CSV table of C-alpha atoms in Angstrom, one decimal:
chain,number,residue,atom,x,y,z
N,1,MET,CA,28.1,-25.4,1.8
N,2,ALA,CA,28.9,-25.0,-1.9
N,3,TRP,CA,29.6,-21.3,-1.6
N,4,LYS,CA,32.1,-22.0,1.2
N,5,GLU,CA,33.8,-24.6,-0.9
N,6,ALA,CA,33.9,-22.2,-3.8
N,7,ALA,CA,35.5,-19.5,-1.6
N,8,ALA,CA,38.2,-22.0,-0.5
N,9,ASP,CA,38.9,-22.8,-4.2
N,10,PHE,CA,38.9,-19.1,-5.0
N,11,THR,CA,41.5,-18.4,-2.3
N,12,LYS,CA,43.7,-21.2,-3.6
N,13,LYS,CA,43.5,-19.8,-7.1
N,14,THR,CA,43.9,-16.1,-6.3
N,15,GLY,CA,45.5,-15.9,-2.9
N,16,VAL,CA,42.6,-13.6,-1.9
N,17,LYS,CA,40.6,-14.4,1.2
N,18,VAL,CA,36.8,-14.2,1.3
N,19,LYS,CA,35.2,-12.6,4.3
N,20,PHE,CA,31.6,-13.7,4.8
N,21,GLU,CA,29.2,-11.3,6.5
N,22,VAL,CA,25.8,-12.7,7.5
N,23,LYS,CA,22.7,-10.6,7.3
N,24,SER,CA,19.1,-11.8,7.7
N,25,PHE,CA,16.7,-11.8,4.8
N,26,ALA,CA,14.7,-9.0,6.5
N,27,GLN,CA,17.9,-6.8,6.8
N,28,ILE,CA,18.7,-7.3,3.1
N,29,ALA,CA,15.1,-6.6,2.1
N,30,GLN,CA,14.7,-3.5,4.2
N,31,ASN,CA,18.2,-1.9,4.2
N,32,SER,CA,20.0,-3.1,1.1
N,33,SER,CA,19.4,0.1,-0.9
N,34,GLN,CA,21.1,2.0,1.9
N,35,PHE,CA,24.2,0.0,2.4
N,36,LEU,CA,24.6,-0.6,-1.4
N,37,ASN,CA,24.6,3.2,-1.9
N,38,SER,CA,27.3,3.7,0.7
N,39,ASP,CA,31.0,3.1,1.1
N,40,GLN,CA,30.0,-0.1,3.1
N,41,ALA,CA,28.8,-1.9,-0.1
N,42,PRO,CA,30.2,-5.4,-0.2
N,43,ASP,CA,32.1,-6.8,-3.3
N,44,ILE,CA,29.5,-9.5,-3.8
N,45,MET,CA,26.0,-9.8,-2.3
N,46,GLU,CA,23.3,-12.4,-2.2
N,47,SER,CA,20.0,-10.8,-3.3
N,48,ASN,CA,16.5,-12.2,-3.4
N,49,ARG,CA,15.2,-12.5,-6.9
N,50,GLY,CA,12.2,-10.9,-8.4
N,51,ASN,CA,10.9,-7.5,-9.5
N,52,GLY,CA,10.5,-6.2,-5.9
N,53,SER,CA,14.0,-7.2,-4.9
N,54,ALA,CA,16.9,-7.6,-7.4
N,55,GLY,CA,14.8,-5.8,-10.0
N,56,MET,CA,14.2,-2.8,-7.8
N,57,LEU,CA,17.9,-2.6,-6.9
N,58,SER,CA,18.9,-2.8,-10.5
N,59,SER,CA,16.5,0.0,-11.6
N,60,MET,CA,18.0,2.2,-8.8
N,61,GLY,CA,21.5,1.7,-10.4
N,62,LEU,CA,22.8,-0.2,-7.3
N,63,LEU,CA,23.8,-3.4,-9.0
N,64,SER,CA,26.4,-3.9,-11.7
N,65,ASP,CA,25.5,-5.0,-15.3
N,66,LEU,CA,27.1,-8.5,-15.4
N,67,GLY,CA,26.9,-8.7,-19.2
N,68,PRO,CA,30.7,-8.5,-19.8
N,69,TYR,CA,31.2,-11.3,-17.3
N,70,VAL,CA,28.4,-13.4,-18.8
N,71,LYS,CA,30.2,-13.1,-22.1
N,72,LYS,CA,33.7,-13.7,-20.7
N,73,TYR,CA,32.8,-16.8,-18.7
N,74,GLY,CA,29.9,-18.2,-20.8
N,75,TRP,CA,27.4,-18.2,-18.0
N,76,ASP,CA,24.6,-18.0,-20.6
N,77,LYS,CA,25.8,-21.3,-22.0
N,78,LYS,CA,25.7,-22.9,-18.5
N,79,VAL,CA,22.3,-21.7,-17.4
N,80,THR,CA,19.1,-22.2,-19.4
N,81,LYS,CA,17.0,-19.2,-20.5
N,82,ALA,CA,14.3,-20.1,-18.0
N,83,ASP,CA,16.8,-20.2,-15.1
N,84,SER,CA,18.3,-16.9,-16.1
N,85,SER,CA,14.9,-15.1,-16.3
N,86,MET,CA,15.2,-14.1,-12.7
N,87,ALA,CA,18.7,-12.8,-13.2
N,88,ARG,CA,17.8,-10.5,-16.2
N,89,TYR,CA,15.9,-7.3,-15.8
N,90,ASN,CA,14.8,-4.4,-18.0
N,91,ASP,CA,15.3,-0.7,-17.1
N,92,LYS,CA,12.2,-0.7,-15.0
N,93,GLY,CA,13.4,-3.7,-13.0
N,94,VAL,CA,11.0,-6.2,-14.6
N,95,MET,CA,12.4,-9.8,-14.8
N,96,ASP,CA,13.1,-11.6,-18.1
N,97,GLY,CA,14.7,-8.4,-19.5
N,98,ASP,CA,17.9,-8.1,-21.5
N,99,THR,CA,20.5,-7.2,-18.8
N,100,TRP,CA,22.0,-9.6,-16.3
N,101,TYR,CA,22.2,-8.2,-12.8
N,102,GLY,CA,22.7,-11.4,-10.9
N,103,ALA,CA,24.0,-15.0,-11.3
N,104,PRO,CA,21.6,-17.8,-10.6
N,105,ASN,CA,23.4,-20.8,-9.1
N,106,TYR,CA,20.6,-23.1,-7.7
N,107,ALA,CA,16.9,-23.6,-8.1
N,108,GLU,CA,13.8,-24.6,-6.2
N,109,TYR,CA,10.2,-25.6,-7.0
N,110,GLN,CA,7.1,-27.1,-5.5
N,111,ARG,CA,6.7,-30.9,-5.3
N,112,VAL,CA,4.0,-33.2,-3.8
N,113,TYR,CA,5.5,-35.5,-1.2
N,114,TYR,CA,3.8,-38.9,-0.6
N,115,ASN,CA,3.9,-41.1,2.5
N,116,LYS,CA,4.2,-44.4,0.6
N,117,ASP,CA,3.5,-46.4,3.8
N,118,LEU,CA,0.1,-44.7,4.3
N,119,PHE,CA,-0.7,-45.3,0.7
N,120,ALA,CA,0.1,-49.0,1.0
N,121,LYS,CA,-1.7,-49.3,4.3
N,122,HIS,CA,-5.0,-48.1,2.7
N,123,ASN,CA,-4.3,-49.9,-0.6
N,124,ILE,CA,-4.3,-46.6,-2.5
N,125,LYS,CA,-2.3,-46.2,-5.7
N,126,GLU,CA,0.1,-43.3,-5.9
N,127,PRO,CA,-1.4,-40.9,-8.5
N,128,THR,CA,-0.1,-40.1,-11.9
N,129,THR,CA,-3.0,-37.9,-13.1
N,130,LEU,CA,-4.9,-35.2,-11.4
N,131,ALA,CA,-8.1,-37.3,-11.5
N,132,GLU,CA,-6.2,-40.1,-9.7
N,133,PHE,CA,-4.9,-37.5,-7.2
N,134,GLU,CA,-8.5,-36.5,-6.3
N,135,GLU,CA,-9.6,-40.2,-6.2
N,136,ALA,CA,-6.8,-40.9,-3.8
N,137,CYS,CA,-7.8,-38.0,-1.6
N,138,GLN,CA,-11.4,-39.3,-1.5
N,139,LYS,CA,-10.3,-42.8,-0.5
N,140,PHE,CA,-8.2,-41.4,2.3
N,141,LYS,CA,-11.1,-39.2,3.5
N,142,ASP,CA,-13.4,-42.2,3.4
N,143,ALA,CA,-10.9,-44.0,5.6
N,144,GLY,CA,-11.0,-41.2,8.1
N,145,VAL,CA,-7.7,-39.6,7.1
N,146,THR,CA,-7.3,-36.0,6.1
N,147,PRO,CA,-5.1,-36.4,3.0
N,148,ILE,CA,-3.4,-33.1,2.3
N,149,ALA,CA,-1.2,-31.2,4.8
N,150,ALA,CA,-1.5,-27.5,3.9
N,151,ASP,CA,-1.0,-24.3,6.0
N,152,ALA,CA,-3.0,-21.1,5.4
N,153,GLY,CA,-1.2,-19.2,8.1
N,154,GLU,CA,1.7,-18.7,5.7
N,155,PHE,CA,2.0,-19.8,2.0
N,156,GLY,CA,1.1,-23.4,1.7
N,157,VAL,CA,-2.5,-22.9,0.5
N,158,LEU,CA,-1.3,-20.1,-1.8
N,159,TRP,CA,1.3,-22.4,-3.4
N,160,LEU,CA,-1.3,-25.2,-3.8
N,161,TRP,CA,-3.6,-22.7,-5.5
N,162,TRP,CA,-0.9,-21.5,-8.0
N,163,GLN,CA,0.1,-25.1,-8.7
N,164,LEU,CA,-3.5,-25.8,-9.7
N,165,VAL,CA,-3.4,-22.7,-11.9
N,166,SER,CA,-0.3,-24.2,-13.4
N,167,THR,CA,-2.2,-27.3,-14.5
N,168,LYS,CA,-4.5,-25.3,-16.8
N,169,ALA,CA,-2.6,-22.1,-17.6
N,170,ASP,CA,-0.9,-21.3,-20.9
N,171,LYS,CA,2.3,-19.4,-21.4
N,172,GLY,CA,0.4,-16.2,-22.1
N,173,LEU,CA,-1.2,-16.2,-18.7
N,174,ILE,CA,2.1,-16.8,-16.9
N,175,GLN,CA,3.8,-14.0,-18.8
N,176,ASP,CA,0.9,-11.6,-18.3
N,177,TRP,CA,0.9,-12.3,-14.6
N,178,GLN,CA,4.6,-12.2,-14.0
N,179,MET,CA,6.0,-9.9,-16.7
N,180,TYR,CA,3.0,-7.6,-17.4
N,181,LYS,CA,3.0,-8.5,-21.1
N,182,HIS,CA,-0.7,-7.8,-21.3
N,183,PRO,CA,-3.4,-7.1,-18.6
N,184,VAL,CA,-4.2,-10.3,-16.8
N,185,ASN,CA,-7.4,-11.9,-18.1
N,186,TRP,CA,-9.3,-12.5,-14.8
N,187,LYS,CA,-11.8,-14.6,-16.6
N,188,ASP,CA,-9.1,-17.1,-17.6
N,189,PRO,CA,-10.4,-20.6,-16.9
N,190,ALA,CA,-7.2,-21.5,-15.1
N,191,LEU,CA,-7.8,-18.9,-12.3
N,192,SER,CA,-11.4,-19.9,-11.7
N,193,TYR,CA,-10.6,-23.6,-11.9
N,194,ALA,CA,-7.9,-23.3,-9.3
N,195,THR,CA,-10.0,-21.3,-6.9
N,196,GLU,CA,-13.1,-23.5,-7.3
N,197,THR,CA,-11.1,-26.7,-7.0
N,198,LEU,CA,-9.4,-25.5,-3.8
N,199,ASN,CA,-12.8,-24.7,-2.4
N,200,ASP,CA,-14.1,-28.1,-3.4
N,201,TRP,CA,-11.2,-29.8,-1.7
N,202,LEU,CA,-12.0,-27.8,1.5
N,203,ASN,CA,-15.7,-28.8,1.3
N,204,LYS,CA,-14.8,-32.4,0.8
N,205,GLY,CA,-12.3,-32.4,3.7
N,206,TYR,CA,-9.3,-33.1,1.6
N,207,ILE,CA,-7.8,-30.0,3.4
N,208,SER,CA,-8.7,-29.2,6.9
N,209,ARG,CA,-10.5,-26.0,7.7
N,210,ASN,CA,-8.1,-25.8,10.6
N,211,ALA,CA,-5.4,-25.0,8.1
N,212,THR,CA,-6.1,-21.3,8.8
N,213,GLY,CA,-4.2,-21.6,12.0
N,214,LEU,CA,-1.3,-23.6,10.7
N,215,LYS,CA,2.2,-22.4,9.5
N,216,ALA,CA,4.7,-24.1,7.3
N,217,GLU,CA,6.7,-25.6,10.2
N,218,ASP,CA,3.5,-27.1,11.6
N,219,THR,CA,2.7,-29.0,8.4
N,220,THR,CA,6.3,-29.9,7.7
N,221,THR,CA,6.8,-31.5,11.1
N,222,SER,CA,3.4,-33.2,10.9
N,223,PHE,CA,4.4,-34.8,7.6
N,224,ILE,CA,7.8,-35.9,9.0
N,225,LYS,CA,6.0,-37.6,11.9
N,226,GLY,CA,3.8,-39.5,9.4
N,227,ASP,CA,0.5,-37.7,10.1
N,228,TYR,CA,-0.4,-36.9,6.5
N,229,PRO,CA,-0.2,-39.0,3.3
N,230,ILE,CA,0.2,-35.9,1.0
N,231,TYR,CA,2.2,-32.7,1.3
N,232,GLN,CA,3.0,-30.1,-1.3
N,233,THR,CA,6.1,-28.1,-0.3
N,234,GLY,CA,9.2,-26.5,-1.6
N,235,THR,CA,12.3,-28.6,-2.6
N,236,TRP,CA,14.2,-26.7,0.2
N,237,ASN,CA,12.6,-29.4,2.5
N,238,GLN,CA,14.0,-32.3,0.4
N,239,GLY,CA,17.3,-32.5,2.3
N,240,ARG,CA,15.4,-32.3,5.6
N,241,PHE,CA,13.2,-35.2,4.6
N,242,VAL,CA,16.1,-37.3,3.5
N,243,GLU,CA,17.8,-36.7,6.9
N,244,GLN,CA,14.8,-36.8,9.2
N,245,ILE,CA,12.2,-39.2,7.9
N,246,LYS,CA,13.1,-42.5,9.4
N,247,ASN,CA,9.8,-44.3,10.1
N,248,PHE,CA,8.3,-44.5,6.6
N,249,ASP,CA,9.2,-44.5,2.9
N,250,TRP,CA,8.3,-41.5,0.8
N,251,ASP,CA,8.3,-40.4,-2.8
N,252,ALA,CA,7.8,-37.1,-4.6
N,253,SER,CA,6.9,-35.5,-7.9
N,254,ILE,CA,5.2,-32.4,-9.2
N,255,LEU,CA,1.4,-32.2,-8.8
N,256,PRO,CA,0.1,-34.6,-11.5
N,257,GLY,CA,-1.1,-32.8,-14.7
N,258,SER,CA,1.1,-29.7,-14.2
N,259,LYS,CA,2.1,-27.9,-17.3
N,260,PHE,CA,4.5,-25.6,-15.4
N,261,ALA,CA,6.8,-26.1,-12.4
N,262,GLN,CA,6.0,-23.5,-9.7
N,263,GLY,CA,9.5,-22.3,-8.9
N,264,CYS,CA,12.6,-20.8,-10.4
N,265,THR,CA,16.2,-20.2,-9.6
N,266,GLY,CA,17.0,-19.2,-6.0
N,267,ASN,CA,18.6,-16.1,-4.6
N,268,LEU,CA,21.1,-14.4,-6.9
N,269,LEU,CA,24.8,-13.6,-6.5
N,270,THR,CA,25.1,-9.9,-7.5
N,271,ILE,CA,28.0,-7.5,-7.8
N,272,PRO,CA,27.1,-4.1,-6.3
N,273,GLU,CA,27.8,-1.1,-8.5
N,274,LYS,CA,30.1,0.3,-5.7
N,275,SER,CA,32.1,-3.0,-5.4
N,276,LYS,CA,35.8,-2.3,-5.2
N,277,HIS,CA,36.8,-5.7,-6.7
N,278,LYS,CA,34.4,-6.5,-9.5
N,279,GLU,CA,36.8,-8.7,-11.4
N,280,LEU,CA,37.5,-10.8,-8.4
N,281,ALA,CA,33.8,-11.0,-7.5
N,282,ALA,CA,33.1,-12.3,-11.0
N,283,GLN,CA,35.8,-14.9,-10.6
N,284,LEU,CA,34.2,-16.2,-7.4
N,285,ILE,CA,30.8,-16.4,-9.1
N,286,ASP,CA,32.3,-18.4,-11.9
N,287,ILE,CA,33.7,-20.9,-9.5
N,288,VAL,CA,30.3,-21.2,-7.9
N,289,LEU,CA,29.0,-22.1,-11.4
N,290,SER,CA,31.7,-24.6,-12.0
N,291,LYS,CA,30.8,-28.3,-12.4
N,292,LYS,CA,32.5,-29.1,-9.1
N,293,GLU,CA,30.5,-26.7,-7.0
N,294,GLN,CA,27.3,-27.3,-8.9
N,295,ASN,CA,27.7,-31.1,-8.4
N,296,GLY,CA,28.2,-30.3,-4.7
N,297,ILE,CA,24.9,-28.5,-4.5
N,298,ALA,CA,23.2,-31.6,-6.0
N,299,LYS,CA,25.0,-33.9,-3.7
N,300,HIS,CA,23.7,-32.1,-0.6
N,301,GLY,CA,20.1,-32.2,-1.8
N,302,GLY,CA,19.8,-28.9,-3.6
N,303,ILE,CA,18.9,-28.3,-7.3
N,304,PRO,CA,21.9,-27.1,-9.3
N,305,VAL,CA,21.5,-25.1,-12.5
N,306,ALA,CA,24.7,-26.2,-14.2
N,307,ALA,CA,25.6,-29.7,-12.9
N,308,ASP,CA,26.0,-33.2,-14.3
N,309,ASN,CA,22.9,-34.8,-12.9
N,310,ASN,CA,24.5,-38.2,-13.5
N,311,SER,CA,26.9,-37.4,-10.7
N,312,ILE,CA,24.2,-37.4,-8.1
N,313,ASP,CA,24.4,-40.5,-5.9
N,314,ASN,CA,21.1,-40.3,-3.9
N,315,PRO,CA,18.3,-41.5,-6.2
N,316,LYS,CA,15.7,-39.2,-4.6
N,317,ASN,CA,17.9,-36.2,-5.1
N,318,LYS,CA,18.7,-37.2,-8.7
N,319,ALA,CA,15.0,-37.7,-9.5
N,320,MET,CA,14.3,-34.2,-8.1
N,321,ALA,CA,17.1,-32.5,-10.2
N,322,GLU,CA,16.0,-34.4,-13.3
N,323,GLU,CA,12.3,-33.4,-12.9
N,324,TYR,CA,13.2,-29.7,-12.5
N,325,ALA,CA,15.6,-29.8,-15.5
N,326,LYS,CA,12.7,-31.2,-17.6
N,327,PHE,CA,10.6,-28.1,-17.0
N,328,SER,CA,13.5,-25.7,-17.0
N,329,LYS,CA,14.7,-26.9,-20.5
N,330,LYS,CA,11.2,-26.3,-21.8
N,331,ASN,CA,11.1,-22.8,-20.3
N,332,ALA,CA,8.0,-24.0,-18.4
N,333,LEU,CA,8.4,-22.3,-15.0
N,334,SER,CA,5.4,-20.4,-13.5
N,335,TYR,CA,7.6,-18.8,-10.7
N,336,TYR,CA,5.6,-17.8,-7.6
N,337,PRO,CA,2.3,-15.9,-7.7
N,338,ASP,CA,3.3,-13.0,-5.3
N,339,TYR,CA,6.3,-11.9,-7.4
N,340,PRO,CA,4.6,-9.2,-9.5
N,341,ALA,CA,4.1,-6.7,-6.6
N,342,ALA,CA,5.4,-6.1,-3.1
N,343,ASN,CA,2.0,-6.2,-1.4
N,344,LEU,CA,1.0,-9.6,-2.7
N,345,THR,CA,3.2,-11.6,-0.3
N,346,ASP,CA,0.7,-10.6,2.4
N,347,ALA,CA,-2.5,-9.9,0.4
N,348,MET,CA,-2.7,-13.2,-1.5
N,349,PRO,CA,-2.4,-15.5,1.6
N,350,ALA,CA,-4.9,-13.3,3.4
N,351,ALA,CA,-7.5,-13.7,0.6
N,352,LEU,CA,-7.1,-17.5,0.5
N,353,GLN,CA,-7.2,-17.7,4.3
N,354,GLU,CA,-10.8,-16.3,4.0
N,355,LEU,CA,-11.6,-19.1,1.5
N,356,VAL,CA,-10.3,-21.6,4.0
N,357,ASN,CA,-12.3,-19.9,6.8
N,358,GLY,CA,-15.4,-20.0,4.6
N,359,THR,CA,-15.9,-16.2,4.9
N,360,LYS,CA,-15.3,-15.7,1.2
N,361,ASN,CA,-16.6,-17.8,-1.7
N,362,PRO,CA,-14.4,-18.6,-4.8
N,363,ASP,CA,-15.6,-15.5,-6.7
N,364,GLN,CA,-15.0,-13.2,-3.8
N,365,THR,CA,-11.6,-14.7,-3.2
N,366,LEU,CA,-10.5,-14.2,-6.8
N,367,ASN,CA,-11.9,-10.7,-6.8
N,368,ALA,CA,-9.8,-9.9,-3.6
N,369,ILE,CA,-6.7,-11.3,-5.4
N,370,LYS,CA,-7.5,-9.2,-8.5
N,371,ASP,CA,-7.9,-6.0,-6.4
N,372,ALA,CA,-4.6,-6.6,-4.6
N,373,TYR,CA,-2.8,-7.5,-7.8
N,374,THR,CA,-4.1,-4.5,-9.7
N,375,SER,CA,-3.3,-1.9,-7.0
N,376,GLY,CA,0.1,-3.5,-6.3
N,377,VAL,CA,1.3,-3.5,-9.9
N,378,LYS,CA,0.1,0.1,-10.2
N,379,ASP,CA,2.1,1.1,-7.2
N,380,MET,CA,5.2,-0.6,-8.6
N,381,ASP,CA,5.1,1.7,-11.6
N,382,VAL,CA,6.6,-1.0,-13.8
N,383,LYS,CA,4.3,-0.8,-16.8
N,384,ASP,CA,5.1,1.3,-19.9
């Protein structure tokens, strides 16, 4: 919605019309290198962020260095260092490098959503610490209610695992994991804590073993119907909850005790190297990063990266934007755990699904993640 508004403003300013061409995520992921290296390259393209996406395309020479435009328009003054980390890559395509190849313009992260009516019904206090979170889960379980909605058929359990890692990790582990600063210390207490805690929650019934057959839409619709008191999910669902939850009151915040927010800026606006109108493309990006359009993103339930949060009318959306900004300003983002290598998007959920099934114990699960990570990073050939 904000991009369309920006395009209209761009046309008023320049007289140039913007033609939108829609491609699926899969089409861009699978074929972008082909059409970016042809005469069919667009003037501006939305690209997924991360080493295996925008990073790979930048290392192939298919995306323009946006440094001159960053300097001209002051994008580095509008966007925090943490939010620009997914837009900057080194010559091997590893994020948090020195060269801007994309423009971040919105963000996302994982929050825990609470059904306040169910908490009130069972006389349970909304938690502010991780100990209180686990105490609340036990009280719900004692009352015959499975407390946490989580899917293992897609990414829900994986994200819950990484958020638990983010309660204990230090900056070194995050950088080693995501940016290959040093070899990952697989004996790090944060990794074993998260895996063992997740297993403990499964054993205690805080998460159903049936999660292995669930996908994100299953848990999302179940929470909307009021079936679960607790649901960790991405902020992309916030607008949906605002619109669709009519039968109970809800609240949300990051998992109590988290040192890092699991999330980052969303997909990037990039200028292909073969773009025929790079200056105009940069003007359009600058309009998307204007206060007007950034405030529009916030108004519609998204998380802006350069807005005036005081302009947000909806108190729930304002609280979300302010919570994210708190972590972003501290450079305290842990991103998502499958970013370091292309194989992890499938391999990590598969390993945790076996933990849910009970076919692997915590040590075996962590070893499976270690093996997938190690082989995947080696295949990426990103380390010096």
